[in-house]
């Protein structure tokens, strides 16, 4: 199948045609790679990083949870839109029933797309997120509350290799924590160390730092390891400062280089983080002040 056939199928099948015009679909197709998969092949495996999605261009696949068949999908279907959700790993297997041709769109393809045409790339991201939300509502467990405390792994682009080297050295320690990071970092982490994220966020400039900050405020973060590039300017510098400030407010260990990162790992593993913290007088004063404002109102 050539590029023109790919474009024709994306335009004709499925629901893309209802939300995007011909030129917009052609732009997406530039970043989609074509793969031919044999019958009875696992196309996506439960538990692996959700770092790509596929468009079924020809053939038939089934979505499985163990031995239970959840759905059958055919030409025009979009599978793996959790690429744009908070799910860090796939929640089901996807297996071809017959020889199948797919178009694959990865996290790296999206980043390239974002660099060339940010408005359109973000429009597609919102579209796929909407699909994911609609599907998730069908399977969501009622009254679920996440009680886990994640260890956040963050790095500026120039520091990602340093973070991977750090994680490779401390894999045994890191595997004891539920991990949270961006999809790109999570994909690199899996390839370098075999470690999988438990939750993922968008990249820093797209709100990832703020998302981690939200989890700090809900007491879902036990520590933040953020390898910062000290020699470059960053468009989301205010978000980085806000993340550090929240760590101070809630007394969350915050490391910015390998040495302090190792110290935090040892501290968290020792169990000392579970003991009663030194009271945060500033926070207590603020909470009391807010309470008086409410009572006065």
PDB file of N, CA, C and O in Angstrom, residues 107-168:
ATOM      1  N   UNK A 107       4.309   8.416  19.426  1.00  0.00           N
ATOM      2  CA  UNK A 107       4.525   9.641  20.201  1.00  0.00           C
ATOM      3  C   UNK A 107       5.589  10.507  19.535  1.00  0.00           C
ATOM      4  O   UNK A 107       5.502  11.742  19.542  1.00  0.00           O
ATOM      5  N   UNK A 108       6.577   9.879  18.911  1.00  0.00           N
ATOM      6  CA  UNK A 108       7.628  10.634  18.222  1.00  0.00           C
ATOM      7  C   UNK A 108       7.088  11.271  16.938  1.00  0.00           C
ATOM      8  O   UNK A 108       7.478  12.398  16.592  1.00  0.00           O
ATOM      9  N   UNK A 109       6.179  10.555  16.239  1.00  0.00           N
ATOM     10  CA  UNK A 109       5.543  11.138  15.063  1.00  0.00           C
ATOM     11  C   UNK A 109       4.731  12.366  15.456  1.00  0.00           C
ATOM     12  O   UNK A 109       4.739  13.388  14.757  1.00  0.00           O
ATOM     13  N   UNK A 110       4.022  12.259  16.585  1.00  0.00           N
ATOM     14  CA  UNK A 110       3.220  13.397  17.050  1.00  0.00           C
ATOM     15  C   UNK A 110       4.107  14.592  17.370  1.00  0.00           C
ATOM     16  O   UNK A 110       3.772  15.737  17.044  1.00  0.00           O
ATOM     17  N   UNK A 111       5.247  14.354  18.000  1.00  0.00           N
ATOM     18  CA  UNK A 111       6.141  15.454  18.347  1.00  0.00           C
ATOM     19  C   UNK A 111       6.696  16.129  17.095  1.00  0.00           C
ATOM     20  O   UNK A 111       6.831  17.356  17.053  1.00  0.00           O
ATOM     21  N   UNK A 112       7.004  15.326  16.065  1.00  0.00           N
ATOM     22  CA  UNK A 112       7.445  15.909  14.792  1.00  0.00           C
ATOM     23  C   UNK A 112       6.323  16.724  14.154  1.00  0.00           C
ATOM     24  O   UNK A 112       6.553  17.819  13.625  1.00  0.00           O
ATOM     25  N   UNK A 113       5.117  16.197  14.192  1.00  0.00           N
ATOM     26  CA  UNK A 113       3.936  16.875  13.670  1.00  0.00           C
ATOM     27  C   UNK A 113       3.735  18.192  14.431  1.00  0.00           C
ATOM     28  O   UNK A 113       3.489  19.247  13.837  1.00  0.00           O
ATOM     29  N   UNK A 114       3.900  18.128  15.742  1.00  0.00           N
ATOM     30  CA  UNK A 114       3.721  19.302  16.594  1.00  0.00           C
ATOM     31  C   UNK A 114       4.726  20.392  16.238  1.00  0.00           C
ATOM     32  O   UNK A 114       4.404  21.586  16.242  1.00  0.00           O
ATOM     33  N   UNK A 115       5.926  19.972  15.914  1.00  0.00           N
ATOM     34  CA  UNK A 115       6.955  20.942  15.563  1.00  0.00           C
ATOM     35  C   UNK A 115       6.710  21.619  14.231  1.00  0.00           C
ATOM     36  O   UNK A 115       7.121  22.766  14.027  1.00  0.00           O
ATOM     37  N   UNK A 116       6.032  20.928  13.313  1.00  0.00           N
ATOM     38  CA  UNK A 116       5.794  21.475  11.988  1.00  0.00           C
ATOM     39  C   UNK A 116       4.470  22.231  11.874  1.00  0.00           C
ATOM     40  O   UNK A 116       4.364  23.217  11.152  1.00  0.00           O
ATOM     41  N   UNK A 117       3.456  21.765  12.589  1.00  0.00           N
ATOM     42  CA  UNK A 117       2.127  22.380  12.484  1.00  0.00           C
ATOM     43  C   UNK A 117       1.403  22.218  13.811  1.00  0.00           C
ATOM     44  O   UNK A 117       0.540  21.356  13.974  1.00  0.00           O
ATOM     45  N   UNK A 118       1.777  23.059  14.776  1.00  0.00           N
ATOM     46  CA  UNK A 118       1.254  22.899  16.135  1.00  0.00           C
ATOM     47  C   UNK A 118      -0.276  22.984  16.219  1.00  0.00           C
ATOM     48  O   UNK A 118      -0.899  22.132  16.865  1.00  0.00           O
ATOM     49  N   UNK A 119      -0.920  23.972  15.586  1.00  0.00           N
ATOM     50  CA  UNK A 119      -2.388  24.055  15.710  1.00  0.00           C
ATOM     51  C   UNK A 119      -3.100  22.795  15.239  1.00  0.00           C
ATOM     52  O   UNK A 119      -4.019  22.304  15.905  1.00  0.00           O
ATOM     53  N   UNK A 120      -2.686  22.251  14.102  1.00  0.00           N
ATOM     54  CA  UNK A 120      -3.345  21.057  13.579  1.00  0.00           C
ATOM     55  C   UNK A 120      -3.017  19.834  14.431  1.00  0.00           C
ATOM     56  O   UNK A 120      -3.895  18.997  14.689  1.00  0.00           O
ATOM     57  N   UNK A 121      -1.777  19.721  14.876  1.00  0.00           N
ATOM     58  CA  UNK A 121      -1.394  18.593  15.730  1.00  0.00           C
ATOM     59  C   UNK A 121      -2.212  18.588  17.015  1.00  0.00           C
ATOM     60  O   UNK A 121      -2.683  17.534  17.470  1.00  0.00           O
ATOM     61  N   UNK A 122      -2.398  19.758  17.611  1.00  0.00           N
ATOM     62  CA  UNK A 122      -3.187  19.847  18.838  1.00  0.00           C
ATOM     63  C   UNK A 122      -4.663  19.556  18.569  1.00  0.00           C
ATOM     64  O   UNK A 122      -5.352  18.984  19.421  1.00  0.00           O
ATOM     65  N   UNK A 123      -5.141  19.932  17.391  1.00  0.00           N
ATOM     66  CA  UNK A 123      -6.526  19.619  17.023  1.00  0.00           C
ATOM     67  C   UNK A 123      -6.719  18.115  16.942  1.00  0.00           C
ATOM     68  O   UNK A 123      -7.730  17.585  17.436  1.00  0.00           O
ATOM     69  N   UNK A 124      -5.758  17.401  16.353  1.00  0.00           N
ATOM     70  CA  UNK A 124      -5.835  15.945  16.303  1.00  0.00           C
ATOM     71  C   UNK A 124      -5.751  15.348  17.701  1.00  0.00           C
ATOM     72  O   UNK A 124      -6.462  14.385  18.022  1.00  0.00           O
ATOM     73  N   UNK A 125      -4.884  15.906  18.530  1.00  0.00           N
ATOM     74  CA  UNK A 125      -4.765  15.371  19.887  1.00  0.00           C
ATOM     75  C   UNK A 125      -6.091  15.489  20.627  1.00  0.00           C
ATOM     76  O   UNK A 125      -6.529  14.538  21.295  1.00  0.00           O
ATOM     77  N   UNK A 126      -6.755  16.624  20.513  1.00  0.00           N
ATOM     78  CA  UNK A 126      -8.054  16.807  21.156  1.00  0.00           C
ATOM     79  C   UNK A 126      -9.084  15.821  20.612  1.00  0.00           C
ATOM     80  O   UNK A 126      -9.912  15.294  21.363  1.00  0.00           O
ATOM     81  N   UNK A 127      -9.031  15.568  19.316  1.00  0.00           N
ATOM     82  CA  UNK A 127      -9.961  14.618  18.687  1.00  0.00           C
ATOM     83  C   UNK A 127      -9.756  13.209  19.241  1.00  0.00           C
ATOM     84  O   UNK A 127     -10.714  12.537  19.652  1.00  0.00           O
ATOM     85  N   UNK A 128      -8.505  12.757  19.304  1.00  0.00           N
ATOM     86  CA  UNK A 128      -8.232  11.410  19.795  1.00  0.00           C
ATOM     87  C   UNK A 128      -8.500  11.305  21.293  1.00  0.00           C
ATOM     88  O   UNK A 128      -8.925  10.249  21.791  1.00  0.00           O
ATOM     89  N   UNK A 129      -8.260  12.387  22.013  1.00  0.00           N
ATOM     90  CA  UNK A 129      -8.582  12.385  23.439  1.00  0.00           C
ATOM     91  C   UNK A 129     -10.083  12.235  23.654  1.00  0.00           C
ATOM     92  O   UNK A 129     -10.525  11.542  24.583  1.00  0.00           O
ATOM     93  N   UNK A 130     -10.877  12.878  22.817  1.00  0.00           N
ATOM     94  CA  UNK A 130     -12.333  12.778  22.926  1.00  0.00           C
ATOM     95  C   UNK A 130     -12.801  11.348  22.673  1.00  0.00           C
ATOM     96  O   UNK A 130     -13.687  10.832  23.368  1.00  0.00           O
ATOM     97  N   UNK A 131     -12.184  10.695  21.686  1.00  0.00           N
ATOM     98  CA  UNK A 131     -12.518   9.299  21.415  1.00  0.00           C
ATOM     99  C   UNK A 131     -12.179   8.438  22.627  1.00  0.00           C
ATOM    100  O   UNK A 131     -12.965   7.581  23.054  1.00  0.00           O
ATOM    101  N   UNK A 132     -11.008   8.684  23.192  1.00  0.00           N
ATOM    102  CA  UNK A 132     -10.576   7.889  24.340  1.00  0.00           C
ATOM    103  C   UNK A 132     -11.511   8.088  25.519  1.00  0.00           C
ATOM    104  O   UNK A 132     -11.872   7.123  26.221  1.00  0.00           O
ATOM    105  N   UNK A 133     -11.897   9.333  25.767  1.00  0.00           N
ATOM    106  CA  UNK A 133     -12.802   9.598  26.890  1.00  0.00           C
ATOM    107  C   UNK A 133     -14.130   8.877  26.705  1.00  0.00           C
ATOM    108  O   UNK A 133     -14.686   8.316  27.654  1.00  0.00           O
ATOM    109  N   UNK A 134     -14.644   8.898  25.487  1.00  0.00           N
ATOM    110  CA  UNK A 134     -15.924   8.243  25.211  1.00  0.00           C
ATOM    111  C   UNK A 134     -15.836   6.741  25.463  1.00  0.00           C
ATOM    112  O   UNK A 134     -16.741   6.140  26.047  1.00  0.00           O
ATOM    113  N   UNK A 135     -14.717   6.140  25.060  1.00  0.00           N
ATOM    114  CA  UNK A 135     -14.553   4.700  25.278  1.00  0.00           C
ATOM    115  C   UNK A 135     -14.309   4.387  26.748  1.00  0.00           C
ATOM    116  O   UNK A 135     -14.801   3.379  27.268  1.00  0.00           O
ATOM    117  N   UNK A 136     -13.542   5.243  27.399  1.00  0.00           N
ATOM    118  CA  UNK A 136     -13.213   4.998  28.807  1.00  0.00           C
ATOM    119  C   UNK A 136     -14.458   5.023  29.684  1.00  0.00           C
ATOM    120  O   UNK A 136     -14.543   4.284  30.672  1.00  0.00           O
ATOM    121  N   UNK A 137     -15.413   5.863  29.316  1.00  0.00           N
ATOM    122  CA  UNK A 137     -16.645   5.953  30.100  1.00  0.00           C
ATOM    123  C   UNK A 137     -17.421   4.644  30.093  1.00  0.00           C
ATOM    124  O   UNK A 137     -18.178   4.355  31.018  1.00  0.00           O
ATOM    125  N   UNK A 138     -17.226   3.841  29.070  1.00  0.00           N
ATOM    126  CA  UNK A 138     -17.926   2.567  28.974  1.00  0.00           C
ATOM    127  C   UNK A 138     -17.348   1.525  29.935  1.00  0.00           C
ATOM    128  O   UNK A 138     -18.024   0.578  30.311  1.00  0.00           O
ATOM    129  N   UNK A 139     -16.069   1.703  30.284  1.00  0.00           N
ATOM    130  CA  UNK A 139     -15.395   0.693  31.101  1.00  0.00           C
ATOM    131  C   UNK A 139     -14.976   1.204  32.485  1.00  0.00           C
ATOM    132  O   UNK A 139     -14.446   0.443  33.301  1.00  0.00           O
ATOM    133  N   UNK A 140     -15.180   2.498  32.718  1.00  0.00           N
ATOM    134  CA  UNK A 140     -14.673   3.084  33.958  1.00  0.00           C
ATOM    135  C   UNK A 140     -15.320   2.440  35.191  1.00  0.00           C
ATOM    136  O   UNK A 140     -16.520   2.221  35.238  1.00  0.00           O
ATOM    137  N   UNK A 141     -14.516   2.135  36.159  1.00  0.00           N
ATOM    138  CA  UNK A 141     -15.050   1.604  37.418  1.00  0.00           C
ATOM    139  C   UNK A 141     -15.681   2.738  38.214  1.00  0.00           C
ATOM    140  O   UNK A 141     -15.166   3.862  38.239  1.00  0.00           O
ATOM    141  N   UNK A 142     -16.792   2.437  38.862  1.00  0.00           N
ATOM    142  CA  UNK A 142     -17.499   3.465  39.618  1.00  0.00           C
ATOM    143  C   UNK A 142     -16.755   3.772  40.921  1.00  0.00           C
ATOM    144  O   UNK A 142     -16.219   2.893  41.584  1.00  0.00           O
ATOM    145  N   UNK A 143     -16.773   5.070  41.244  1.00  0.00           N
ATOM    146  CA  UNK A 143     -16.224   5.555  42.523  1.00  0.00           C
ATOM    147  C   UNK A 143     -14.763   5.173  42.735  1.00  0.00           C
ATOM    148  O   UNK A 143     -14.330   4.891  43.861  1.00  0.00           O
ATOM    149  N   UNK A 144     -13.993   5.183  41.639  1.00  0.00           N
ATOM    150  CA  UNK A 144     -12.580   4.848  41.765  1.00  0.00           C
ATOM    151  C   UNK A 144     -11.799   6.036  42.303  1.00  0.00           C
ATOM    152  O   UNK A 144     -11.983   7.170  41.859  1.00  0.00           O
ATOM    153  N   UNK A 145     -10.932   5.770  43.243  1.00  0.00           N
ATOM    154  CA  UNK A 145     -10.075   6.815  43.807  1.00  0.00           C
ATOM    155  C   UNK A 145      -8.635   6.311  43.832  1.00  0.00           C
ATOM    156  O   UNK A 145      -8.345   5.259  44.412  1.00  0.00           O
ATOM    157  N   UNK A 146      -7.752   7.033  43.170  1.00  0.00           N
ATOM    158  CA  UNK A 146      -6.352   6.628  43.083  1.00  0.00           C
ATOM    159  C   UNK A 146      -5.641   6.956  44.389  1.00  0.00           C
ATOM    160  O   UNK A 146      -5.488   8.121  44.759  1.00  0.00           O
ATOM    161  N   UNK A 147      -5.193   5.942  45.094  1.00  0.00           N
ATOM    162  CA  UNK A 147      -4.506   6.126  46.374  1.00  0.00           C
ATOM    163  C   UNK A 147      -2.990   5.998  46.254  1.00  0.00           C
ATOM    164  O   UNK A 147      -2.275   6.140  47.240  1.00  0.00           O
ATOM    165  N   UNK A 148      -2.510   5.734  45.036  1.00  0.00           N
ATOM    166  CA  UNK A 148      -1.070   5.518  44.886  1.00  0.00           C
ATOM    167  C   UNK A 148      -0.279   6.818  45.025  1.00  0.00           C
ATOM    168  O   UNK A 148      -0.776   7.897  44.732  1.00  0.00           O
ATOM    169  N   UNK A 149       0.951   6.666  45.458  1.00  0.00           N
ATOM    170  CA  UNK A 149       1.878   7.792  45.541  1.00  0.00           C
ATOM    171  C   UNK A 149       2.982   7.552  44.497  1.00  0.00           C
ATOM    172  O   UNK A 149       3.779   6.620  44.628  1.00  0.00           O
ATOM    173  N   UNK A 150       3.011   8.402  43.481  1.00  0.00           N
ATOM    174  CA  UNK A 150       3.918   8.216  42.356  1.00  0.00           C
ATOM    175  C   UNK A 150       5.258   8.922  42.588  1.00  0.00           C
ATOM    176  O   UNK A 150       5.329   9.951  43.264  1.00  0.00           O
ATOM    177  N   UNK A 151       6.286   8.351  41.975  1.00  0.00           N
ATOM    178  CA  UNK A 151       7.582   9.025  41.894  1.00  0.00           C
ATOM    179  C   UNK A 151       7.669   9.630  40.501  1.00  0.00           C
ATOM    180  O   UNK A 151       7.583   8.916  39.498  1.00  0.00           O
ATOM    181  N   UNK A 152       7.797  10.952  40.428  1.00  0.00           N
ATOM    182  CA  UNK A 152       7.822  11.654  39.146  1.00  0.00           C
ATOM    183  C   UNK A 152       9.235  11.689  38.583  1.00  0.00           C
ATOM    184  O   UNK A 152      10.186  12.039  39.295  1.00  0.00           O
ATOM    185  N   UNK A 153       9.382  11.326  37.308  1.00  0.00           N
ATOM    186  CA  UNK A 153      10.663  11.383  36.598  1.00  0.00           C
ATOM    187  C   UNK A 153      10.528  12.379  35.454  1.00  0.00           C
ATOM    188  O   UNK A 153       9.745  12.161  34.526  1.00  0.00           O
ATOM    189  N   UNK A 154      11.282  13.471  35.526  1.00  0.00           N
ATOM    190  CA  UNK A 154      11.158  14.552  34.554  1.00  0.00           C
ATOM    191  C   UNK A 154      12.561  14.970  34.127  1.00  0.00           C
ATOM    192  O   UNK A 154      13.503  14.938  34.928  1.00  0.00           O
ATOM    193  N   UNK A 155      12.687  15.371  32.868  1.00  0.00           N
ATOM    194  CA  UNK A 155      13.986  15.869  32.400  1.00  0.00           C
ATOM    195  C   UNK A 155      13.775  16.774  31.197  1.00  0.00           C
ATOM    196  O   UNK A 155      12.936  16.492  30.338  1.00  0.00           O
ATOM    197  N   UNK A 156      14.527  17.857  31.158  1.00  0.00           N
ATOM    198  CA  UNK A 156      14.545  18.666  29.941  1.00  0.00           C
ATOM    199  C   UNK A 156      15.174  17.845  28.822  1.00  0.00           C
ATOM    200  O   UNK A 156      15.900  16.871  29.072  1.00  0.00           O
ATOM    201  N   UNK A 157      14.907  18.227  27.567  1.00  0.00           N
ATOM    202  CA  UNK A 157      15.359  17.428  26.430  1.00  0.00           C
ATOM    203  C   UNK A 157      16.850  17.121  26.472  1.00  0.00           C
ATOM    204  O   UNK A 157      17.275  16.000  26.197  1.00  0.00           O
ATOM    205  N   UNK A 158      17.662  18.128  26.822  1.00  0.00           N
ATOM    206  CA  UNK A 158      19.110  17.921  26.857  1.00  0.00           C
ATOM    207  C   UNK A 158      19.561  17.036  28.021  1.00  0.00           C
ATOM    208  O   UNK A 158      20.725  16.630  28.075  1.00  0.00           O
ATOM    209  N   UNK A 159      18.635  16.765  28.949  1.00  0.00           N
ATOM    210  CA  UNK A 159      18.981  15.972  30.133  1.00  0.00           C
ATOM    211  C   UNK A 159      18.341  14.584  30.119  1.00  0.00           C
ATOM    212  O   UNK A 159      18.527  13.818  31.064  1.00  0.00           O
ATOM    213  N   UNK A 160      17.604  14.255  29.057  1.00  0.00           N
ATOM    214  CA  UNK A 160      16.908  12.963  29.041  1.00  0.00           C
ATOM    215  C   UNK A 160      17.883  11.790  29.042  1.00  0.00           C
ATOM    216  O   UNK A 160      17.638  10.769  29.690  1.00  0.00           O
ATOM    217  N   UNK A 161      18.994  11.919  28.316  1.00  0.00           N
ATOM    218  CA  UNK A 161      19.971  10.823  28.307  1.00  0.00           C
ATOM    219  C   UNK A 161      20.566  10.623  29.694  1.00  0.00           C
ATOM    220  O   UNK A 161      20.805   9.488  30.123  1.00  0.00           O
ATOM    221  N   UNK A 162      20.807  11.738  30.404  1.00  0.00           N
ATOM    222  CA  UNK A 162      21.326  11.624  31.777  1.00  0.00           C
ATOM    223  C   UNK A 162      20.313  10.927  32.670  1.00  0.00           C
ATOM    224  O   UNK A 162      20.676  10.098  33.523  1.00  0.00           O
ATOM    225  N   UNK A 163      19.035  11.245  32.475  1.00  0.00           N
ATOM    226  CA  UNK A 163      17.993  10.600  33.276  1.00  0.00           C
ATOM    227  C   UNK A 163      17.941   9.106  32.969  1.00  0.00           C
ATOM    228  O   UNK A 163      17.795   8.281  33.881  1.00  0.00           O
ATOM    229  N   UNK A 164      18.073   8.737  31.684  1.00  0.00           N
ATOM    230  CA  UNK A 164      18.056   7.322  31.323  1.00  0.00           C
ATOM    231  C   UNK A 164      19.238   6.579  31.939  1.00  0.00           C
ATOM    232  O   UNK A 164      19.105   5.447  32.413  1.00  0.00           O
ATOM    233  N   UNK A 165      20.410   7.222  31.932  1.00  0.00           N
ATOM    234  CA  UNK A 165      21.588   6.608  32.543  1.00  0.00           C
ATOM    235  C   UNK A 165      21.370   6.426  34.043  1.00  0.00           C
ATOM    236  O   UNK A 165      21.689   5.375  34.613  1.00  0.00           O
ATOM    237  N   UNK A 166      20.792   7.436  34.674  1.00  0.00           N
ATOM    238  CA  UNK A 166      20.487   7.370  36.104  1.00  0.00           C
ATOM    239  C   UNK A 166      19.512   6.217  36.380  1.00  0.00           C
ATOM    240  O   UNK A 166      19.709   5.428  37.320  1.00  0.00           O
ATOM    241  N   UNK A 167      18.462   6.110  35.573  1.00  0.00           N
ATOM    242  CA  UNK A 167      17.463   5.064  35.776  1.00  0.00           C
ATOM    243  C   UNK A 167      18.046   3.678  35.531  1.00  0.00           C
ATOM    244  O   UNK A 167      17.660   2.712  36.205  1.00  0.00           O
ATOM    245  N   UNK A 168      18.978   3.583  34.571  1.00  0.00           N
ATOM    246  CA  UNK A 168      19.629   2.307  34.326  1.00  0.00           C
ATOM    247  C   UNK A 168      20.441   1.831  35.523  1.00  0.00           C
ATOM    248  O   UNK A 168      20.460   0.644  35.849  1.00  0.00           O
TER     249      UNK A 168
END
